[in-house]
Tab-separated table of C-alpha atoms in Angstrom:
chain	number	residue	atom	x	y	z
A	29	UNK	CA	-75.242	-178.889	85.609
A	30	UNK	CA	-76.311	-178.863	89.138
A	31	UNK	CA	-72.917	-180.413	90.177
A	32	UNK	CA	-71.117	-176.976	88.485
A	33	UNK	CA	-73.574	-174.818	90.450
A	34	UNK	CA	-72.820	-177.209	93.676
A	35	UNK	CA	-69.431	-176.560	92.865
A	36	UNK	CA	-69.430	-172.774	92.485
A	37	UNK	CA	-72.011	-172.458	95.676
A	38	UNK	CA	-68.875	-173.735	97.543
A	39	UNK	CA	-66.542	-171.417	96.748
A	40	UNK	CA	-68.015	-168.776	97.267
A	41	UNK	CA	-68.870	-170.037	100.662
A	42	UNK	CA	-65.100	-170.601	101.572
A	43	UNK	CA	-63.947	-167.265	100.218
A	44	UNK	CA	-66.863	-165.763	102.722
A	45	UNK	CA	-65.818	-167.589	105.723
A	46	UNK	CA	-62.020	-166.447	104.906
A	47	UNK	CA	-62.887	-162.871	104.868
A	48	UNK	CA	-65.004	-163.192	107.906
A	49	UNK	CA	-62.100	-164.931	109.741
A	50	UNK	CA	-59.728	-162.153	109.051
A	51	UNK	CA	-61.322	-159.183	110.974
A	52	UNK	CA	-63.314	-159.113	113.874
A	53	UNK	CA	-66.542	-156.911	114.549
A	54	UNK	CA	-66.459	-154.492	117.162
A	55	UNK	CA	-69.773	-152.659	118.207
A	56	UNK	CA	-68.501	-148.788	118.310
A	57	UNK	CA	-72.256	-147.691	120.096
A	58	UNK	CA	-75.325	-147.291	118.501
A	59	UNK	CA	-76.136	-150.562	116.968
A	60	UNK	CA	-73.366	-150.471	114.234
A	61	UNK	CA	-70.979	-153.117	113.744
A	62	UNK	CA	-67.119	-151.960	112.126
A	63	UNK	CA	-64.824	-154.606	111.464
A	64	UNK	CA	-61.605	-153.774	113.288
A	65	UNK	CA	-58.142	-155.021	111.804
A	66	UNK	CA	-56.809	-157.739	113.353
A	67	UNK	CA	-53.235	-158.907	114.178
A	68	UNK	CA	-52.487	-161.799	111.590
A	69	UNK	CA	-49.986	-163.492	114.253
A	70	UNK	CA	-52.360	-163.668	117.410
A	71	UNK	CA	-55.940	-162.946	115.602
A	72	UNK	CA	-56.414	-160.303	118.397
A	73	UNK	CA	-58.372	-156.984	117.588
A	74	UNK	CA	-55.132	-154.489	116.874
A	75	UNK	CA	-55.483	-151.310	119.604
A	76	UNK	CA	-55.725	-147.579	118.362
A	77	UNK	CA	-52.495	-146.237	118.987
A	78	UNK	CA	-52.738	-143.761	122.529
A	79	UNK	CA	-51.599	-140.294	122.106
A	80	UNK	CA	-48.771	-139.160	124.526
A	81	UNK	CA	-49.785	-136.439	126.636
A	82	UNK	CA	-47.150	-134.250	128.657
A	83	UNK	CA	-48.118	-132.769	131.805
A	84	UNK	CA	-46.353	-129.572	133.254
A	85	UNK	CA	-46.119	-128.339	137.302
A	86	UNK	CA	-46.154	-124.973	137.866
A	87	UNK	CA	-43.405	-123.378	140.272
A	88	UNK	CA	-43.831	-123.982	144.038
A	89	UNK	CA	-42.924	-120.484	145.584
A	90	UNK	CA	-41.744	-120.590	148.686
A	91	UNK	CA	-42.118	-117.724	151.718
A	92	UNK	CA	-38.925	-116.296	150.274
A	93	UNK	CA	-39.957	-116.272	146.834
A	94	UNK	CA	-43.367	-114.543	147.588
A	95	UNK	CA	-41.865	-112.061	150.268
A	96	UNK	CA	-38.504	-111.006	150.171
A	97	UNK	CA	-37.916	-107.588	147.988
A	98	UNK	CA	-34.275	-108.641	146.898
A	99	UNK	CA	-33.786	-111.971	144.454
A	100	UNK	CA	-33.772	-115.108	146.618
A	101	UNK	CA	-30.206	-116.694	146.785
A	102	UNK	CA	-31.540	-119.660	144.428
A	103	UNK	CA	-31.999	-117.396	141.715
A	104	UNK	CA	-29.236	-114.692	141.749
A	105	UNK	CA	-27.021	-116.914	139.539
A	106	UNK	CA	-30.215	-116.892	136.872
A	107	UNK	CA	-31.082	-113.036	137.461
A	108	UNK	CA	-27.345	-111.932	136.954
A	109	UNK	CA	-27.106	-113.861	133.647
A	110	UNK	CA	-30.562	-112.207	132.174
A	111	UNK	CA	-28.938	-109.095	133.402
A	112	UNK	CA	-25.757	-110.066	131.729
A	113	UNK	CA	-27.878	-110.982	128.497
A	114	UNK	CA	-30.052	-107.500	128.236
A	115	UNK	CA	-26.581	-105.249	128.844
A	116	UNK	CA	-24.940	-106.923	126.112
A	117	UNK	CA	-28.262	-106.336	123.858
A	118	UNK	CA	-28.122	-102.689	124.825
A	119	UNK	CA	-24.532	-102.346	124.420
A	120	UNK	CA	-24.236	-103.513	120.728
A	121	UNK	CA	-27.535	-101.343	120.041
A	122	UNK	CA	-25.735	-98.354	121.063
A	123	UNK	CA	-22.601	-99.250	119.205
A	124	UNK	CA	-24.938	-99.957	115.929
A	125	UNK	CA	-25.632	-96.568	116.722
A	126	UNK	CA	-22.649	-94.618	116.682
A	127	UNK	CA	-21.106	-92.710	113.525
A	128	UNK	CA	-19.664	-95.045	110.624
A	129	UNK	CA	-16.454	-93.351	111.199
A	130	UNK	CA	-16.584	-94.156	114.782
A	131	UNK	CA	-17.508	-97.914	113.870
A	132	UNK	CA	-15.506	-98.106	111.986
A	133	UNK	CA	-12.333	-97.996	113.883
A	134	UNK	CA	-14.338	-100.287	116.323
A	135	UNK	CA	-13.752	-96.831	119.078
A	136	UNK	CA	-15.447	-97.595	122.233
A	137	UNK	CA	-18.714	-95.490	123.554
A	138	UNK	CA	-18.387	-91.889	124.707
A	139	UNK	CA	-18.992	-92.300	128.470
A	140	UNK	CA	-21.860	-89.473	128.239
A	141	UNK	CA	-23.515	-92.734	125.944
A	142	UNK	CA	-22.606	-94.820	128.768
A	143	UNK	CA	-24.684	-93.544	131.459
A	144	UNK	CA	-28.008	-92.789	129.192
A	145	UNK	CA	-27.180	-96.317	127.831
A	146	UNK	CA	-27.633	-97.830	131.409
A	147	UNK	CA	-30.804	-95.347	132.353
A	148	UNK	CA	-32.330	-97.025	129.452
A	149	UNK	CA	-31.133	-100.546	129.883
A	150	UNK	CA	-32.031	-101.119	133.361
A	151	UNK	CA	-34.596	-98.976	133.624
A	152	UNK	CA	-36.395	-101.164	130.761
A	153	UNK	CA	-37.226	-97.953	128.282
A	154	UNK	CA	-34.898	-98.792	125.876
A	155	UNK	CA	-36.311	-99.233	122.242
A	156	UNK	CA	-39.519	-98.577	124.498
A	157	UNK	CA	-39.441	-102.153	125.655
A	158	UNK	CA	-39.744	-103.241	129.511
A	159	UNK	CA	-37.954	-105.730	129.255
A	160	UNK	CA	-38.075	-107.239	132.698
A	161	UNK	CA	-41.952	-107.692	132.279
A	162	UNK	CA	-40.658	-110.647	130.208
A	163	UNK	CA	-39.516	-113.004	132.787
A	164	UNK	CA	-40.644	-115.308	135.135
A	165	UNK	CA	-40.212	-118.153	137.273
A	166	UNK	CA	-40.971	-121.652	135.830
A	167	UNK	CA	-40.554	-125.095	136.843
A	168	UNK	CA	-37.722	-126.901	135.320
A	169	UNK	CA	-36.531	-130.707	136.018
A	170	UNK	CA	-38.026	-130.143	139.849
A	171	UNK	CA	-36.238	-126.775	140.460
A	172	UNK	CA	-37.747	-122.943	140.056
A	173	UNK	CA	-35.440	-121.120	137.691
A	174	UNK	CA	-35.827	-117.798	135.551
A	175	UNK	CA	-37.574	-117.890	132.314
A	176	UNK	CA	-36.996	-115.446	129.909
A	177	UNK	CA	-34.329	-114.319	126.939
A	178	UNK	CA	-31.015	-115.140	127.927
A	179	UNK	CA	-30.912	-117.747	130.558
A	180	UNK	CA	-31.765	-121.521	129.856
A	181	UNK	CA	-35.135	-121.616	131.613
A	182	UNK	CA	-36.582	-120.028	128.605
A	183	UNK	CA	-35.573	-122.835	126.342
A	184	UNK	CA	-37.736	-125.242	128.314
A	185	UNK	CA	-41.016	-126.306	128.028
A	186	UNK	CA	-43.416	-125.517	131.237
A	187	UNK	CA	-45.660	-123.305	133.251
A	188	UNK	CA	-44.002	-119.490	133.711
A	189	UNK	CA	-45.913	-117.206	136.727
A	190	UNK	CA	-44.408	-114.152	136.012
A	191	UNK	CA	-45.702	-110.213	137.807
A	192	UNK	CA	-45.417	-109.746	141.419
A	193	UNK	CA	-41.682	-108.739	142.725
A	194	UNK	CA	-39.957	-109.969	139.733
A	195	UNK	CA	-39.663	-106.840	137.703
A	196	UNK	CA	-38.820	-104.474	140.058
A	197	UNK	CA	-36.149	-107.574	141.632
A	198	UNK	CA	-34.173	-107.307	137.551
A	199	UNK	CA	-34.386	-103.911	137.531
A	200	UNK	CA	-33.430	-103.465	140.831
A	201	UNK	CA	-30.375	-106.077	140.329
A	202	UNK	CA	-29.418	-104.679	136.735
A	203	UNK	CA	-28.864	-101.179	138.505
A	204	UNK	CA	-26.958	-103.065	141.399
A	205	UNK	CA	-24.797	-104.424	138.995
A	206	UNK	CA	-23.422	-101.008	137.207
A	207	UNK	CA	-23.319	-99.436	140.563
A	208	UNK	CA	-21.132	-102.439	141.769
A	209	UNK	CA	-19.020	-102.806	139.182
A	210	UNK	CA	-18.841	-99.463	137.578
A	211	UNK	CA	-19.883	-98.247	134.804
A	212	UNK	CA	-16.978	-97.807	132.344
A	213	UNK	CA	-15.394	-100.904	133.966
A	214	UNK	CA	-18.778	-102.844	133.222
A	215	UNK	CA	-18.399	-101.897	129.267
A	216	UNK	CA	-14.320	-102.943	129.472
A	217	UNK	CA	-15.485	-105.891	130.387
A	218	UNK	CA	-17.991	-106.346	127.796
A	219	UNK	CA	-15.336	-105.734	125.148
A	220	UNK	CA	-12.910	-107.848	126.664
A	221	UNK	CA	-14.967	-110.880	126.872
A	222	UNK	CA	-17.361	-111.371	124.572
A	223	UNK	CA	-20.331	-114.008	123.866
A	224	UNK	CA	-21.169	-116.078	126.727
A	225	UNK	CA	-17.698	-114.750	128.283
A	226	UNK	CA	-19.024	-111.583	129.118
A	227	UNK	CA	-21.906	-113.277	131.351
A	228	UNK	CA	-19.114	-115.709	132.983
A	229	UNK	CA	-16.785	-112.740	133.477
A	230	UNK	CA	-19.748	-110.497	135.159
A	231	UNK	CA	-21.365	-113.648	136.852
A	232	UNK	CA	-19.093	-115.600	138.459
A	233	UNK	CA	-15.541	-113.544	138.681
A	234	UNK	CA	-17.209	-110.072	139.274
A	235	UNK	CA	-20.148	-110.684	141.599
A	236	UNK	CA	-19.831	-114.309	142.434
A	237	UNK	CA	-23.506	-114.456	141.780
A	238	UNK	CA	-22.530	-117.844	140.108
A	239	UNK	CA	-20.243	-119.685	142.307
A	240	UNK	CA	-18.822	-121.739	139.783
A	241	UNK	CA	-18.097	-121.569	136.094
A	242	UNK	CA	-20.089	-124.984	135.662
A	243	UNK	CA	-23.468	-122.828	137.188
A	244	UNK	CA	-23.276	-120.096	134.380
A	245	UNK	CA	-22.777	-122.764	131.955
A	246	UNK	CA	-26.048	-124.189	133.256
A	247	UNK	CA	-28.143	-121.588	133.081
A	248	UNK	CA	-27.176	-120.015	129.772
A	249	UNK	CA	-29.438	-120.037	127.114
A	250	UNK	CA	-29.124	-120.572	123.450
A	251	UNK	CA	-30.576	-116.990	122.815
A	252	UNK	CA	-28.037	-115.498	125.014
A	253	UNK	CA	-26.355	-114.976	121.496
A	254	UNK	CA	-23.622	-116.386	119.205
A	255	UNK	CA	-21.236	-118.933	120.076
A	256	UNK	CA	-17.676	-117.976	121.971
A	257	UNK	CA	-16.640	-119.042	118.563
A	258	UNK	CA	-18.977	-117.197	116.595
A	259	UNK	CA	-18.363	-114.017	118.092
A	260	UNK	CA	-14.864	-114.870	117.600
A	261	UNK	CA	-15.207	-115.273	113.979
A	262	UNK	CA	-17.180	-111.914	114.198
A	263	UNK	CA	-14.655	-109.957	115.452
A	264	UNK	CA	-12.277	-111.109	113.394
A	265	UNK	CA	-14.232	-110.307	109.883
A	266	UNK	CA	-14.787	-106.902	111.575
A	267	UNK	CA	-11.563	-106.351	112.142
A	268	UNK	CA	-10.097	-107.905	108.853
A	269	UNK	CA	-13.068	-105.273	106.996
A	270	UNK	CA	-11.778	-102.739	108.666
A	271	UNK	CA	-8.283	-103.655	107.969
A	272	UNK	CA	-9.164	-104.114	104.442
A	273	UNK	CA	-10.927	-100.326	104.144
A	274	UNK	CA	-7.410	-98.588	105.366
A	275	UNK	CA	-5.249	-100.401	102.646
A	276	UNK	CA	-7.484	-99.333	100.587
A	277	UNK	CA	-7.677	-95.712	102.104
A	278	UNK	CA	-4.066	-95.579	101.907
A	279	UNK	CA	-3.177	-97.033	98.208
A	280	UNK	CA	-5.916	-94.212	96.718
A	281	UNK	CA	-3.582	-91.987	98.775
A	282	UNK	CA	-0.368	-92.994	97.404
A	283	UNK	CA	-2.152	-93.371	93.673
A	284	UNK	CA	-3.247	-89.872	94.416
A	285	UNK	CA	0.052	-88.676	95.669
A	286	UNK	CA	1.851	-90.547	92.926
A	287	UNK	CA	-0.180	-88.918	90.183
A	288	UNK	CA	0.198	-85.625	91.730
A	289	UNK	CA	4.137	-85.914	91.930
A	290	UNK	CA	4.018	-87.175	87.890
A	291	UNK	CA	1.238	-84.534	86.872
A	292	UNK	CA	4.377	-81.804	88.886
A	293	UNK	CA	7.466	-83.484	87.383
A	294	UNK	CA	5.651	-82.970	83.930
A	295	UNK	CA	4.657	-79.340	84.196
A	296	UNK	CA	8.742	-78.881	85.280
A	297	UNK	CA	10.108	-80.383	82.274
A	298	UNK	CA	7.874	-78.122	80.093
A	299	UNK	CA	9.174	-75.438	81.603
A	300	UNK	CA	12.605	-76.635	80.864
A	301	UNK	CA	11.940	-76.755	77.598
């Protein structure tokens, strides 16, 4: 009998110092002792894993930045796109806005449209938004660029300091732009080129505000708008829609005008009669 309890006494012994040999206690403050998980290969104490913490600069501003009234020369390629970006917004509003009939054979805006659309756009009162209040400068990758819709600085994570010149610098710019260009030849363009065409048109053929093709590219944002493809593929289901209503327009007109000539050839043979 007292060999069995010998026996048992033993076991329980080694399955105690096993236990105790797979973690390791760690005093956490206080006076109480957790046992911390260890790493079964190297019997070291496994480390909490460390959250990764991202850190963001805000925009150095230089004397330019601070004091000129006009947009520094850094920054007119990022300027004319958000220009670019909030015309083509207010353009398609006012189209949305026109007459079905109008629409609907895809006719261009009445150039008294034109020139309220342009005191609104650049002026910021349209849909009673300002819309320049919404941009800023922010630092991106080591470089100051615009943040805001449109351009590519908005996309990225950081610091914007918006306020001080910068409002009255895009709506300044935006009204430098229509005066420049002109503004019935400004809309032409827009319907020429659309998507992120229109903003390389404007940008860098027009104003040379971007000096290459690769710089608009750059600075384009996502939420400039659909795809050059997409907008494609836009027009093109607009135009097969409207395509689509005129057949139909015209075969009610010839079922109309063939009914008509049957309902006549009828009424003359009862006469003949």
């Amino acid at each position: 009998m007292r060999g069995t309890l010998a026996g048992i006494a033993a076991a329980v012994l080694l399955v105690l110092l096993v236990v105790v040999s797979k973690s390791v206690a760690v005093d956490v403050g206080g006076g109480v002792d957790i046992e911390a998980p260890v790493d079964p290969s190297t019997g070291e104490p496994l480390r909490p894993l460390q959250e990764k913490t991202m850190s963001f600069t805000p925009p150095t501003l230089s004397e330019e930045d601070t004091m000129a009234v006009g947009v520094p020369e850094a920054m007119k390629c990022d300027v004319c796109v958000a220009v670019a970006h909030q015309l083509k917004l207010a353009y398609r509003h006012a189209e949305g806005m026109q007459p079905r009939s109008r629409a609907e054979k895809g006719l261009p805006l009445r150039e008294s449209e034109l020139f309220e659309l342009y005191d609104h756009a650049c002026v910021g009162k349209r849909r009673g938004s300002q819309w320049y209040d919404n941009y800023g400068i922010k630092n991106v990758g080591g470089r100051n660029r615009l943040s805001g819709d449109g351009v590519k600085g908005g996309d990225e994570p950081g610091i914007m300091q918006g306020g001080g010149k910068w409002p009255n610098r895009l709506r300044s710019r935006c009204l430098e732009v229509v005066g420049d260009v002109g503004e019935e030849e400004l809309y032409t363009l827009h319907r020429q080129n659309k998507g992120f065409q229109f903003a390389r048109a404007l940008c860098h053929r027009e104003t040379s505000h971007c000096r290459t093709d690769d710089a608009v590219r750059d600075t384009i944002s996502v939420s400039f708008g659909m795809t050059e493809q997409e907008e494609n593929d836009a027009q093109q289901s607009m135009e097969d829609e409207i395509e689509l209503r005129k057949r139909m327009k015209n075969s009610r007109k010839k079922k109309k005008k063939k009914k008509k000539k049957k309902k006549k050839k009828k009424k003359k043979n009862r006469k003949n009669k």
